[in-house]
PDB file of C-alpha atoms and ligand atoms in Angstrom:
ATOM      1  CA  UNK A  22      29.935  13.845  10.913  1.00 53.00           C
ATOM      2  CA  UNK A  23      28.717  11.932   7.986  1.00 63.00           C
ATOM      3  CA  UNK A  24      28.145   8.076   7.528  1.00 66.00           C
ATOM      4  CA  UNK A  25      31.282   6.453   6.419  1.00 73.00           C
ATOM      5  CA  UNK A  26      31.237   4.315   3.193  1.00 76.00           C
ATOM      6  CA  UNK A  27      31.421   0.918   5.189  1.00 78.00           C
ATOM      7  CA  UNK A  28      28.580   1.870   7.481  1.00 80.00           C
ATOM      8  CA  UNK A  29      26.588   3.105   4.533  1.00 81.00           C
ATOM      9  CA  UNK A  30      26.974  -0.271   2.847  1.00 85.00           C
ATOM     10  CA  UNK A  31      25.798  -2.042   5.961  1.00 85.00           C
ATOM     11  CA  UNK A  32      22.817   0.291   6.192  1.00 85.00           C
ATOM     12  CA  UNK A  33      21.917  -0.406   2.693  1.00 89.00           C
ATOM     13  CA  UNK A  34      22.087  -4.192   3.329  1.00 90.00           C
ATOM     14  CA  UNK A  35      19.978  -3.857   6.597  1.00 91.00           C
ATOM     15  CA  UNK A  36      17.192  -1.908   4.920  1.00 91.00           C
ATOM     16  CA  UNK A  37      17.135  -4.383   2.088  1.00 92.00           C
ATOM     17  CA  UNK A  38      16.876  -7.410   4.419  1.00 92.00           C
ATOM     18  CA  UNK A  39      14.401  -5.999   6.873  1.00 93.00           C
ATOM     19  CA  UNK A  40      12.106  -4.053   4.579  1.00 94.00           C
ATOM     20  CA  UNK A  41      13.013  -4.845   0.965  1.00 93.00           C
ATOM     21  CA  UNK A  42      13.705  -1.136   0.348  1.00 92.00           C
ATOM     22  CA  UNK A  43      16.656  -0.546  -1.996  1.00 92.00           C
ATOM     23  CA  UNK A  44      18.796   2.551  -1.416  1.00 89.00           C
ATOM     24  CA  UNK A  45      21.217   3.344  -4.195  1.00 88.00           C
ATOM     25  CA  UNK A  46      24.611   4.968  -3.351  1.00 82.00           C
ATOM     26  CA  UNK A  47      23.542   8.306  -4.786  1.00 86.00           C
ATOM     27  CA  UNK A  48      20.971   8.537  -1.972  1.00 86.00           C
ATOM     28  CA  UNK A  49      23.699   9.110   0.622  1.00 85.00           C
ATOM     29  CA  UNK A  50      22.606  12.721   1.290  1.00 87.00           C
ATOM     30  CA  UNK A  51      19.029  11.499   1.653  1.00 89.00           C
ATOM     31  CA  UNK A  52      20.004   8.798   4.089  1.00 89.00           C
ATOM     32  CA  UNK A  53      21.980  11.295   6.171  1.00 90.00           C
ATOM     33  CA  UNK A  54      19.272  13.987   6.259  1.00 93.00           C
ATOM     34  CA  UNK A  55      16.613  11.529   7.296  1.00 93.00           C
ATOM     35  CA  UNK A  56      18.633   9.484   9.767  1.00 93.00           C
ATOM     36  CA  UNK A  57      20.191  12.429  11.637  1.00 92.00           C
ATOM     37  CA  UNK A  58      17.013  13.129  13.626  1.00 95.00           C
ATOM     38  CA  UNK A  59      16.670   9.375  14.438  1.00 95.00           C
ATOM     39  CA  UNK A  60      20.309   9.338  15.846  1.00 94.00           C
ATOM     40  CA  UNK A  61      19.516  12.297  17.829  1.00 95.00           C
ATOM     41  CA  UNK A  62      16.256  10.877  19.191  1.00 95.00           C
ATOM     42  CA  UNK A  63      18.041   7.732  20.203  1.00 96.00           C
ATOM     43  CA  UNK A  64      20.860   9.530  21.881  1.00 96.00           C
ATOM     44  CA  UNK A  65      23.786   8.730  19.695  1.00 93.00           C
ATOM     45  CA  UNK A  66      26.531  11.171  19.719  1.00 92.00           C
ATOM     46  CA  UNK A  67      26.443  11.572  15.907  1.00 88.00           C
ATOM     47  CA  UNK A  68      25.344   9.886  12.683  1.00 87.00           C
ATOM     48  CA  UNK A  69      28.512   7.732  12.394  1.00 86.00           C
ATOM     49  CA  UNK A  70      27.981   6.229  15.926  1.00 89.00           C
ATOM     50  CA  UNK A  71      24.261   5.382  14.900  1.00 91.00           C
ATOM     51  CA  UNK A  72      25.371   3.826  11.617  1.00 88.00           C
ATOM     52  CA  UNK A  73      27.914   1.759  13.575  1.00 87.00           C
ATOM     53  CA  UNK A  74      25.075   0.639  15.966  1.00 90.00           C
ATOM     54  CA  UNK A  75      22.913  -0.323  12.908  1.00 89.00           C
ATOM     55  CA  UNK A  76      25.852  -2.222  11.433  1.00 86.00           C
ATOM     56  CA  UNK A  77      26.686  -4.247  14.446  1.00 86.00           C
ATOM     57  CA  UNK A  78      23.852  -5.392  16.694  1.00 86.00           C
ATOM     58  CA  UNK A  79      20.984  -3.006  16.152  1.00 91.00           C
ATOM     59  CA  UNK A  80      18.082  -2.794  18.526  1.00 93.00           C
ATOM     60  CA  UNK A  81      14.594  -3.540  17.103  1.00 94.00           C
ATOM     61  CA  UNK A  82      13.583   0.155  17.815  1.00 95.00           C
ATOM     62  CA  UNK A  83      16.544   1.485  15.843  1.00 95.00           C
ATOM     63  CA  UNK A  84      15.728  -0.803  12.941  1.00 94.00           C
ATOM     64  CA  UNK A  85      12.027   0.215  12.937  1.00 95.00           C
ATOM     65  CA  UNK A  86      12.926   3.965  13.183  1.00 95.00           C
ATOM     66  CA  UNK A  87      15.364   3.578  10.359  1.00 94.00           C
ATOM     67  CA  UNK A  88      12.711   1.939   8.211  1.00 94.00           C
ATOM     68  CA  UNK A  89      10.133   4.614   9.141  1.00 94.00           C
ATOM     69  CA  UNK A  90      12.523   7.368   8.268  1.00 94.00           C
ATOM     70  CA  UNK A  91      13.582   5.855   4.852  1.00 92.00           C
ATOM     71  CA  UNK A  92      10.153   4.812   3.703  1.00 93.00           C
ATOM     72  CA  UNK A  93       8.217   7.234   1.190  1.00 93.00           C
ATOM     73  CA  UNK A  94       4.472   7.667   2.201  1.00 96.00           C
ATOM     74  CA  UNK A  95       3.380   9.591  -0.797  1.00 96.00           C
ATOM     75  CA  UNK A  96      -0.253   8.968  -1.506  1.00 98.00           C
ATOM     76  CA  UNK A  97      -3.609  10.702  -2.307  1.00 98.00           C
ATOM     77  CA  UNK A  98      -7.267   9.916  -2.483  1.00 98.00           C
ATOM     78  CA  UNK A  99      -8.313   8.214  -5.847  1.00 98.00           C
ATOM     79  CA  UNK A 100      -4.610   8.298  -6.846  1.00 97.00           C
ATOM     80  CA  UNK A 101      -4.497   7.782 -10.727  1.00 93.00           C
ATOM     81  CA  UNK A 102      -8.213   7.811 -11.069  1.00 93.00           C
ATOM     82  CA  UNK A 103      -8.391   5.054 -13.736  1.00 92.00           C
ATOM     83  CA  UNK A 104      -8.380   1.903 -11.503  1.00 93.00           C
ATOM     84  CA  UNK A 105     -11.107   3.372  -9.351  1.00 96.00           C
ATOM     85  CA  UNK A 106     -13.097   4.025 -12.501  1.00 95.00           C
ATOM     86  CA  UNK A 107     -12.462   0.471 -13.698  1.00 94.00           C
ATOM     87  CA  UNK A 108     -13.627  -0.777 -10.399  1.00 96.00           C
ATOM     88  CA  UNK A 109     -16.828   1.169 -10.616  1.00 97.00           C
ATOM     89  CA  UNK A 110     -17.627   0.467 -14.307  1.00 95.00           C
ATOM     90  CA  UNK A 111     -16.931  -3.359 -14.501  1.00 93.00           C
ATOM     91  CA  UNK A 112     -14.759  -4.957 -11.907  1.00 95.00           C
ATOM     92  CA  UNK A 113     -17.066  -4.421  -8.917  1.00 96.00           C
ATOM     93  CA  UNK A 114     -20.371  -5.270 -10.778  1.00 96.00           C
ATOM     94  CA  UNK A 115     -18.596  -8.458 -12.233  1.00 95.00           C
ATOM     95  CA  UNK A 116     -17.418  -9.446  -8.703  1.00 96.00           C
ATOM     96  CA  UNK A 117     -20.924  -8.979  -7.360  1.00 95.00           C
ATOM     97  CA  UNK A 118     -22.342 -11.236 -10.110  1.00 95.00           C
ATOM     98  CA  UNK A 119     -19.672 -13.839  -9.771  1.00 95.00           C
ATOM     99  CA  UNK A 120     -20.172 -14.326  -5.956  1.00 95.00           C
ATOM    100  CA  UNK A 121     -23.392 -15.502  -4.342  1.00 94.00           C
ATOM    101  CA  UNK A 122     -25.271 -12.656  -2.442  1.00 91.00           C
ATOM    102  CA  UNK A 123     -24.113 -13.529   1.014  1.00 91.00           C
ATOM    103  CA  UNK A 124     -20.544 -14.254   0.165  1.00 95.00           C
ATOM    104  CA  UNK A 125     -18.273 -11.823   1.865  1.00 96.00           C
ATOM    105  CA  UNK A 126     -16.093  -9.480  -0.510  1.00 97.00           C
ATOM    106  CA  UNK A 127     -12.587  -9.009   0.742  1.00 98.00           C
ATOM    107  CA  UNK A 128     -10.184  -6.540  -0.564  1.00 98.00           C
ATOM    108  CA  UNK A 129      -6.520  -6.022   0.394  1.00 98.00           C
ATOM    109  CA  UNK A 130      -4.622  -2.693   0.237  1.00 98.00           C
ATOM    110  CA  UNK A 131      -0.912  -3.554   0.624  1.00 98.00           C
ATOM    111  CA  UNK A 132       1.278  -0.700   1.743  1.00 98.00           C
ATOM    112  CA  UNK A 133      -1.561   1.593   2.371  1.00 98.00           C
ATOM    113  CA  UNK A 134       0.389   4.497   3.852  1.00 98.00           C
ATOM    114  CA  UNK A 135      -1.931   6.990   5.632  1.00 98.00           C
ATOM    115  CA  UNK A 136      -5.166   5.365   4.490  1.00 98.00           C
ATOM    116  CA  UNK A 137      -6.226   7.482   1.441  1.00 98.00           C
ATOM    117  CA  UNK A 138      -6.225   4.301  -0.871  1.00 98.00           C
ATOM    118  CA  UNK A 139      -8.548   2.030   1.357  1.00 98.00           C
ATOM    119  CA  UNK A 140     -10.723   5.033   2.091  1.00 98.00           C
ATOM    120  CA  UNK A 141     -11.160   5.750  -1.605  1.00 98.00           C
ATOM    121  CA  UNK A 142     -12.206   2.159  -2.066  1.00 98.00           C
ATOM    122  CA  UNK A 143     -14.582   2.353   1.030  1.00 98.00           C
ATOM    123  CA  UNK A 144     -16.074   5.659  -0.529  1.00 98.00           C
ATOM    124  CA  UNK A 145     -16.683   4.009  -3.874  1.00 98.00           C
ATOM    125  CA  UNK A 146     -18.314   0.910  -2.247  1.00 98.00           C
ATOM    126  CA  UNK A 147     -20.559   3.264  -0.323  1.00 98.00           C
ATOM    127  CA  UNK A 148     -21.506   5.252  -3.372  1.00 98.00           C
ATOM    128  CA  UNK A 149     -22.416   1.965  -5.194  1.00 96.00           C
ATOM    129  CA  UNK A 150     -24.627   0.904  -2.201  1.00 95.00           C
ATOM    130  CA  UNK A 151     -22.307  -1.947  -1.366  1.00 95.00           C
ATOM    131  CA  UNK A 152     -21.255  -0.893   2.169  1.00 94.00           C
ATOM    132  CA  UNK A 153     -24.865  -0.876   3.550  1.00 89.00           C
ATOM    133  CA  UNK A 154     -25.857  -4.011   1.724  1.00 84.00           C
ATOM    134  CA  UNK A 155     -26.401  -7.471   3.343  1.00 88.00           C
ATOM    135  CA  UNK A 156     -23.056  -8.755   1.926  1.00 94.00           C
ATOM    136  CA  UNK A 157     -20.061  -8.269   4.469  1.00 95.00           C
ATOM    137  CA  UNK A 158     -17.253  -6.216   3.073  1.00 96.00           C
ATOM    138  CA  UNK A 159     -13.871  -6.014   4.510  1.00 96.00           C
ATOM    139  CA  UNK A 160     -10.859  -4.046   3.406  1.00 98.00           C
ATOM    140  CA  UNK A 161      -7.715  -5.199   4.999  1.00 98.00           C
ATOM    141  CA  UNK A 162      -4.989  -2.584   4.836  1.00 98.00           C
ATOM    142  CA  UNK A 163      -1.510  -2.856   5.966  1.00 98.00           C
ATOM    143  CA  UNK A 164       1.865  -1.066   6.068  1.00 98.00           C
ATOM    144  CA  UNK A 165       5.203  -1.643   7.703  1.00 96.00           C
ATOM    145  CA  UNK A 166       5.289   1.753   9.376  1.00 96.00           C
ATOM    146  CA  UNK A 167       3.752   2.218  12.924  1.00 96.00           C
ATOM    147  CA  UNK A 168       3.795   6.008  12.545  1.00 96.00           C
ATOM    148  CA  UNK A 169       1.863   6.071   9.271  1.00 97.00           C
ATOM    149  CA  UNK A 170      -0.594   3.406  10.502  1.00 98.00           C
ATOM    150  CA  UNK A 171      -1.295   5.558  13.587  1.00 98.00           C
ATOM    151  CA  UNK A 172      -2.306   8.373  11.313  1.00 98.00           C
ATOM    152  CA  UNK A 173      -4.424   6.142   9.057  1.00 98.00           C
ATOM    153  CA  UNK A 174      -6.333   4.857  12.016  1.00 98.00           C
ATOM    154  CA  UNK A 175      -7.432   8.381  13.053  1.00 98.00           C
ATOM    155  CA  UNK A 176      -9.245   8.760   9.763  1.00 98.00           C
ATOM    156  CA  UNK A 177      -8.372  12.481  10.052  1.00 98.00           C
ATOM    157  CA  UNK A 178      -7.013  14.467   7.067  1.00 98.00           C
ATOM    158  CA  UNK A 179      -5.971  18.055   6.538  1.00 98.00           C
ATOM    159  CA  UNK A 180      -7.580  20.408   4.223  1.00 97.00           C
ATOM    160  CA  UNK A 181      -4.684  19.924   1.806  1.00 97.00           C
ATOM    161  CA  UNK A 182      -5.003  16.115   1.924  1.00 98.00           C
ATOM    162  CA  UNK A 183      -8.712  16.007   1.309  1.00 98.00           C
ATOM    163  CA  UNK A 184      -8.452  18.485  -1.552  1.00 97.00           C
ATOM    164  CA  UNK A 185      -5.894  16.128  -3.320  1.00 97.00           C
ATOM    165  CA  UNK A 186      -8.262  13.843  -5.282  1.00 96.00           C
ATOM    166  CA  UNK A 187     -11.689  14.506  -3.662  1.00 98.00           C
ATOM    167  CA  UNK A 188     -14.418  16.578  -5.069  1.00 97.00           C
ATOM    168  CA  UNK A 189     -16.339  18.862  -2.798  1.00 97.00           C
ATOM    169  CA  UNK A 190     -19.258  16.529  -3.116  1.00 98.00           C
ATOM    170  CA  UNK A 191     -17.232  13.732  -1.951  1.00 98.00           C
ATOM    171  CA  UNK A 192     -15.764  15.722   0.970  1.00 98.00           C
ATOM    172  CA  UNK A 193     -19.280  16.817   1.999  1.00 98.00           C
ATOM    173  CA  UNK A 194     -20.664  13.186   1.762  1.00 98.00           C
ATOM    174  CA  UNK A 195     -17.899  11.259   3.401  1.00 98.00           C
ATOM    175  CA  UNK A 196     -16.271  13.541   6.032  1.00 98.00           C
ATOM    176  CA  UNK A 197     -17.299  15.748   8.899  1.00 98.00           C
ATOM    177  CA  UNK A 198     -15.443  18.910   9.727  1.00 96.00           C
ATOM    178  CA  UNK A 199     -13.064  18.718  12.775  1.00 94.00           C
ATOM    179  CA  UNK A 200     -11.644  22.273  13.362  1.00 94.00           C
ATOM    180  CA  UNK A 201      -9.262  22.729  10.424  1.00 94.00           C
ATOM    181  CA  UNK A 202      -9.380  19.025   9.493  1.00 98.00           C
ATOM    182  CA  UNK A 203     -11.836  16.402   8.291  1.00 98.00           C
ATOM    183  CA  UNK A 204     -12.772  13.193   9.867  1.00 98.00           C
ATOM    184  CA  UNK A 205     -13.855  10.189   7.572  1.00 98.00           C
ATOM    185  CA  UNK A 206     -17.362   8.887   8.274  1.00 98.00           C
ATOM    186  CA  UNK A 207     -17.351   6.015  10.928  1.00 97.00           C
ATOM    187  CA  UNK A 208     -19.140   3.626   8.424  1.00 97.00           C
ATOM    188  CA  UNK A 209     -16.084   3.944   6.068  1.00 98.00           C
ATOM    189  CA  UNK A 210     -13.602   3.451   8.889  1.00 98.00           C
ATOM    190  CA  UNK A 211     -15.611   0.471  10.082  1.00 97.00           C
ATOM    191  CA  UNK A 212     -15.041  -1.270   6.770  1.00 97.00           C
ATOM    192  CA  UNK A 213     -11.247  -0.998   7.127  1.00 98.00           C
ATOM    193  CA  UNK A 214      -8.977  -3.213   9.193  1.00 98.00           C
ATOM    194  CA  UNK A 215      -5.616  -1.665   9.605  1.00 98.00           C
ATOM    195  CA  UNK A 216      -2.752  -3.912  10.461  1.00 97.00           C
ATOM    196  CA  UNK A 217       1.041  -3.728  10.642  1.00 96.00           C
ATOM    197  CA  UNK A 218       2.464  -6.177   8.248  1.00 97.00           C
ATOM    198  CA  UNK A 219       5.863  -6.488   6.462  1.00 96.00           C
ATOM    199  CA  UNK A 220       4.984  -7.278   2.881  1.00 97.00           C
ATOM    200  CA  UNK A 221       8.111  -9.505   2.712  1.00 95.00           C
ATOM    201  CA  UNK A 222       6.931 -11.996   5.232  1.00 90.00           C
ATOM    202  CA  UNK A 223       3.462 -11.629   6.545  1.00 74.00           C
ATOM    203  CA  UNK A 224       0.935 -12.330   3.830  1.00 93.00           C
ATOM    204  CA  UNK A 225      -0.008 -15.962   4.302  1.00 89.00           C
ATOM    205  CA  UNK A 226      -2.085 -15.343   7.545  1.00 93.00           C
ATOM    206  CA  UNK A 227      -4.145 -12.620   5.877  1.00 96.00           C
ATOM    207  CA  UNK A 228      -6.672 -15.024   4.280  1.00 96.00           C
ATOM    208  CA  UNK A 229      -8.039 -14.992   0.731  1.00 97.00           C
ATOM    209  CA  UNK A 230      -9.132 -11.746  -1.184  1.00 98.00           C
ATOM    210  CA  UNK A 231     -11.124 -10.904  -4.295  1.00 98.00           C
ATOM    211  CA  UNK A 232      -9.158  -7.841  -5.268  1.00 98.00           C
ATOM    212  CA  UNK A 233      -5.741  -6.779  -4.127  1.00 98.00           C
ATOM    213  CA  UNK A 234      -4.185  -3.187  -4.350  1.00 98.00           C
ATOM    214  CA  UNK A 235      -0.473  -3.241  -4.248  1.00 97.00           C
ATOM    215  CA  UNK A 236       0.391   0.210  -5.651  1.00 97.00           C
ATOM    216  CA  UNK A 237       3.476   2.301  -5.652  1.00 96.00           C
ATOM    217  CA  UNK A 238       5.537   0.068  -3.355  1.00 96.00           C
ATOM    218  CA  UNK A 239       6.976  -2.669  -5.658  1.00 94.00           C
ATOM    219  CA  UNK A 240       9.003   0.256  -7.268  1.00 92.00           C
ATOM    220  CA  UNK A 241      11.216   0.212  -4.129  1.00 92.00           C
ATOM    221  CA  UNK A 242      12.208  -3.389  -4.267  1.00 93.00           C
ATOM    222  CA  UNK A 243      14.622  -5.382  -6.412  1.00 92.00           C
ATOM    223  CA  UNK A 244      13.343  -7.848  -9.048  1.00 91.00           C
ATOM    224  CA  UNK A 245      13.674 -11.121  -6.883  1.00 92.00           C
ATOM    225  CA  UNK A 246      11.848  -9.303  -4.003  1.00 93.00           C
ATOM    226  CA  UNK A 247       9.172  -8.302  -6.510  1.00 93.00           C
ATOM    227  CA  UNK A 248       8.719 -11.697  -7.861  1.00 92.00           C
ATOM    228  CA  UNK A 249       8.441 -13.260  -4.370  1.00 93.00           C
ATOM    229  CA  UNK A 250       5.734 -10.751  -3.342  1.00 95.00           C
ATOM    230  CA  UNK A 251       3.858 -11.276  -6.606  1.00 94.00           C
ATOM    231  CA  UNK A 252       3.801 -15.020  -6.099  1.00 94.00           C
ATOM    232  CA  UNK A 253       2.728 -14.617  -2.477  1.00 95.00           C
ATOM    233  CA  UNK A 254      -0.169 -12.384  -3.678  1.00 96.00           C
ATOM    234  CA  UNK A 255      -1.165 -14.762  -6.282  1.00 95.00           C
ATOM    235  CA  UNK A 256      -1.757 -17.355  -3.495  1.00 96.00           C
ATOM    236  CA  UNK A 257      -4.108 -14.938  -1.842  1.00 97.00           C
ATOM    237  CA  UNK A 258      -6.372 -14.606  -4.902  1.00 97.00           C
ATOM    238  CA  UNK A 259      -8.816 -17.063  -6.510  1.00 96.00           C
ATOM    239  CA  UNK A 260      -8.340 -17.739 -10.231  1.00 94.00           C
ATOM    240  CA  UNK A 261     -10.725 -14.879 -11.043  1.00 94.00           C
ATOM    241  CA  UNK A 262      -9.189 -12.394  -8.459  1.00 96.00           C
ATOM    242  CA  UNK A 263      -7.701  -9.152  -9.633  1.00 96.00           C
ATOM    243  CA  UNK A 264      -4.375  -7.438  -8.745  1.00 96.00           C
ATOM    244  CA  UNK A 265      -4.187  -3.634  -9.149  1.00 96.00           C
ATOM    245  CA  UNK A 266      -0.721  -2.079  -9.350  1.00 95.00           C
ATOM    246  CA  UNK A 267       0.349   1.628  -9.666  1.00 94.00           C
ATOM    247  CA  UNK A 268      -0.375   3.083 -13.179  1.00 87.00           C
ATOM    248  CA  UNK A 269       3.331   3.036 -14.085  1.00 83.00           C
ATOM    249  CA  UNK A 270       4.019  -0.422 -12.708  1.00 88.00           C
ATOM    250  CA  UNK A 271       3.956  -3.788 -14.232  1.00 85.00           C
ATOM    251  CA  UNK A 272       4.464  -7.454 -13.437  1.00 84.00           C
ATOM    252  CA  UNK A 273       7.965  -8.870 -14.164  1.00 77.00           C
ATOM    253  CA  UNK A 274       8.190 -10.452 -17.556  1.00 72.00           C
ATOM    254  CA  UNK A 275       9.743 -13.549 -15.978  1.00 62.00           C
ATOM    255  CA  UNK A 276       7.017 -13.757 -13.184  1.00 71.00           C
ATOM    256  CA  UNK A 277       4.304 -16.348 -14.149  1.00 83.00           C
ATOM    257  CA  UNK A 278       2.050 -15.187 -11.320  1.00 91.00           C
ATOM    258  CA  UNK A 279       0.117 -12.346 -13.265  1.00 93.00           C
ATOM    259  CA  UNK A 280      -0.601 -11.114 -16.746  1.00 90.00           C
ATOM    260  CA  UNK A 281      -1.693  -7.700 -17.683  1.00 89.00           C
ATOM    261  CA  UNK A 282      -5.547  -7.619 -18.160  1.00 87.00           C
ATOM    262  CA  UNK A 283      -6.639  -6.676 -21.739  1.00 73.00           C
ATOM    263  CA  UNK A 284      -8.152  -3.300 -20.930  1.00 69.00           C
ATOM    264  CA  UNK A 285      -6.607  -0.623 -18.625  1.00 66.00           C
ATOM    265  CA  UNK A 286      -3.104  -0.054 -17.305  1.00 78.00           C
ATOM    266  CA  UNK A 287      -2.454  -1.226 -13.853  1.00 89.00           C
ATOM    267  CA  UNK A 288      -4.885  -4.144 -13.750  1.00 92.00           C
ATOM    268  CA  UNK A 289      -3.491  -7.675 -13.680  1.00 92.00           C
ATOM    269  CA  UNK A 290      -5.158 -11.153 -13.596  1.00 92.00           C
ATOM    270  CA  UNK A 291      -3.840 -14.647 -13.125  1.00 92.00           C
ATOM    271  CA  UNK A 292      -2.900 -16.408 -16.358  1.00 89.00           C
ATOM    272  CA  UNK A 293      -5.800 -18.492 -17.706  1.00 83.00           C
ATOM    273  CA  UNK A 294      -5.604 -22.248 -16.855  1.00 65.00           C
ATOM    274  CA  UNK A 295      -4.999 -23.189 -20.564  1.00 49.00           C
ATOM    275  CA  UNK A 296      -5.814 -26.852 -20.134  1.00 39.00           C
ATOM    276  CA  UNK A 297      -9.142 -26.355 -18.476  1.00 40.00           C
ATOM    277  CA  UNK A 298     -10.085 -23.447 -20.828  1.00 41.00           C
ATOM    278  CA  UNK A 299     -10.839 -21.266 -17.841  1.00 42.00           C
ATOM    279  CA  UNK A 300     -10.742 -17.529 -18.212  1.00 43.00           C
ATOM    280  CA  UNK A 301     -10.939 -15.065 -15.358  1.00 53.00           C
ATOM    281  CA  UNK A 302     -14.637 -14.205 -14.976  1.00 60.00           C
ATOM    282  CA  UNK A 303     -14.172 -10.776 -13.401  1.00 61.00           C
ATOM    283  CA  UNK A 304     -12.619  -9.086 -16.433  1.00 57.00           C
ATOM    284  CA  UNK A 305     -14.023  -8.085 -19.810  1.00 49.00           C
ATOM    285  CA  UNK A 306     -13.550 -10.659 -22.515  1.00 40.00           C
ATOM    286  CA  UNK A 307     -13.246  -9.928 -26.157  1.00 30.00           C
TER     287      UNK A 307
HETATM  288  C1  LIG B  12       4.427   5.422  -1.640  1.00 83.27           C
HETATM  289  S1  LIG B  12       3.526   4.630  -0.430  1.00 83.27           S
HETATM  290  C2  LIG B  12       2.156   3.871  -1.367  1.00 83.27           C
HETATM  291  C3  LIG B  12       0.707   4.135  -0.855  1.00 83.27           C
HETATM  292  C4  LIG B  12      -0.401   3.719  -1.625  1.00 83.27           C
HETATM  293  N1  LIG B  12      -0.373   2.318  -1.912  1.00 83.27           N
HETATM  294  C5  LIG B  12      -0.431   4.542  -2.922  1.00 83.27           C
HETATM  295  O1  LIG B  12      -0.227   3.992  -4.004  1.00 83.27           O
HETATM  296  O2  LIG B  12      -0.823   5.747  -2.935  1.00 83.27           O
HETATM  297  C6  LIG B  12       4.520   3.271  -0.097  1.00 83.27           C
HETATM  298  C7  LIG B  12       4.250   2.647   1.305  1.00 83.27           C
HETATM  299  O3  LIG B  12       4.851   1.405   1.270  1.00 83.27           O
HETATM  300  C8  LIG B  12       5.278   1.067   2.737  1.00 83.27           C
HETATM  301  N2  LIG B  12       6.275   0.068   2.782  1.00 83.27           N
HETATM  302  C9  LIG B  12       7.530   0.129   2.374  1.00 83.27           C
HETATM  303  N3  LIG B  12       8.158  -1.026   2.587  1.00 83.27           N
HETATM  304  C10 LIG B  12       7.171  -1.917   2.951  1.00 83.27           C
HETATM  305  C11 LIG B  12       7.188  -3.272   3.547  1.00 83.27           C
HETATM  306  N4  LIG B  12       8.305  -4.093   3.383  1.00 83.27           N
HETATM  307  N5  LIG B  12       6.049  -3.793   3.984  1.00 83.27           N
HETATM  308  C12 LIG B  12       4.881  -3.111   4.091  1.00 83.27           C
HETATM  309  N6  LIG B  12       4.836  -1.799   3.645  1.00 83.27           N
HETATM  310  C13 LIG B  12       5.994  -1.200   3.213  1.00 83.27           C
HETATM  311  C14 LIG B  12       5.665   2.472   3.192  1.00 83.27           C
HETATM  312  O4  LIG B  12       5.739   2.627   4.633  1.00 83.27           O
HETATM  313  C15 LIG B  12       4.740   3.397   2.451  1.00 83.27           C
HETATM  314  O5  LIG B  12       3.589   3.796   3.330  1.00 83.27           O
END
C-alpha cells in the first residue's frame, strides 16, 4: 500500500519542520522506497499506517529514523578540490599570521556526513605542520544523523571511499590498513570533535570559529531556512572569519550575512564594515 496524498503532505511538513529538508511532490517514489524499511523495522503493518503515525503523534524514534532515511549523505575526501587548495595556499597561512601563536584555531564542519570533510581538513593541517604545533587546533563536526555520526566516529573507510579523493601517498601517510578497510591515524581523529546537532537550532552553543565549512546541505533547504542558517553562522565568525560553501552553492542575494570573496568559488566573507573601513584580513586584497 502506498502513502496517501494527505499523509504525504503531512510527511513533507514534518520533515521541513524537524530537519529543514524539503521534499518535493515528485519525490513520492523516493519517500516510499526509503520509508518502507523504516515502517517494517518499527512494526507498522504497512507504509500508510506508518505515514498516519507520523502525521498524528509521531514518536521521537519514528521522526529520527524518518530524517535518517530521507537525508542524503553523499560526500568524499577533498571534495571539489579547490577550497582545500585555497586553504593551503592562502587562507590558513593568513589565519596563522592574523592570530597570536598560542591562540587556538577552531574550525566547524556543519553537516559533516561520514567524516571525509573534517578528515580532509585534518590531513591538510597535518601536512602543513599545524596539527603537531604548539597552537591548539579543533575541528568541531556535526550532523543530524546518529547513524552517519556513528560511522564517522570509527574513522574507518572502505577501499572505495579512500580512493575517492585521496592519492596513494595520502592513504599511505594518513591511514593504516584494517583488513579490507583503512583506519584514519589517531592524531587526525583526535583533532575532530563529532557532535549530533540539528543545524536549524543548535548553533549558538558551539562557540566561535575561524573557518566554517557548510557544504552541500543548504541545497536541501528553502530560502528562509537558508537565510536563518547563514545569519546564525555569521554570529559564530569574527569579522575576518571565512565561510566555505559547496562549489555550486552561493549565499542568498537578500542575505546580508556574507558576500562572495573576490577569488575562488565557494569562499564567502562577512561584508566589510564600511564605516570603519575594516576589510577581512584573511582574504587576498586587490
Ligand atoms: C550531502 S551531505 C554533505 C556532506 C559534506 N558536507 C560534503 O559536502 O561532502 C549532507 C549532510 O547533511 C546532513 N543534514 C541534513 N539536514 C541536517 C540538519 N537539519 N542538521 C544537520 N545536518 C543535516 C545529512 O545528514 C547529510 O549527512
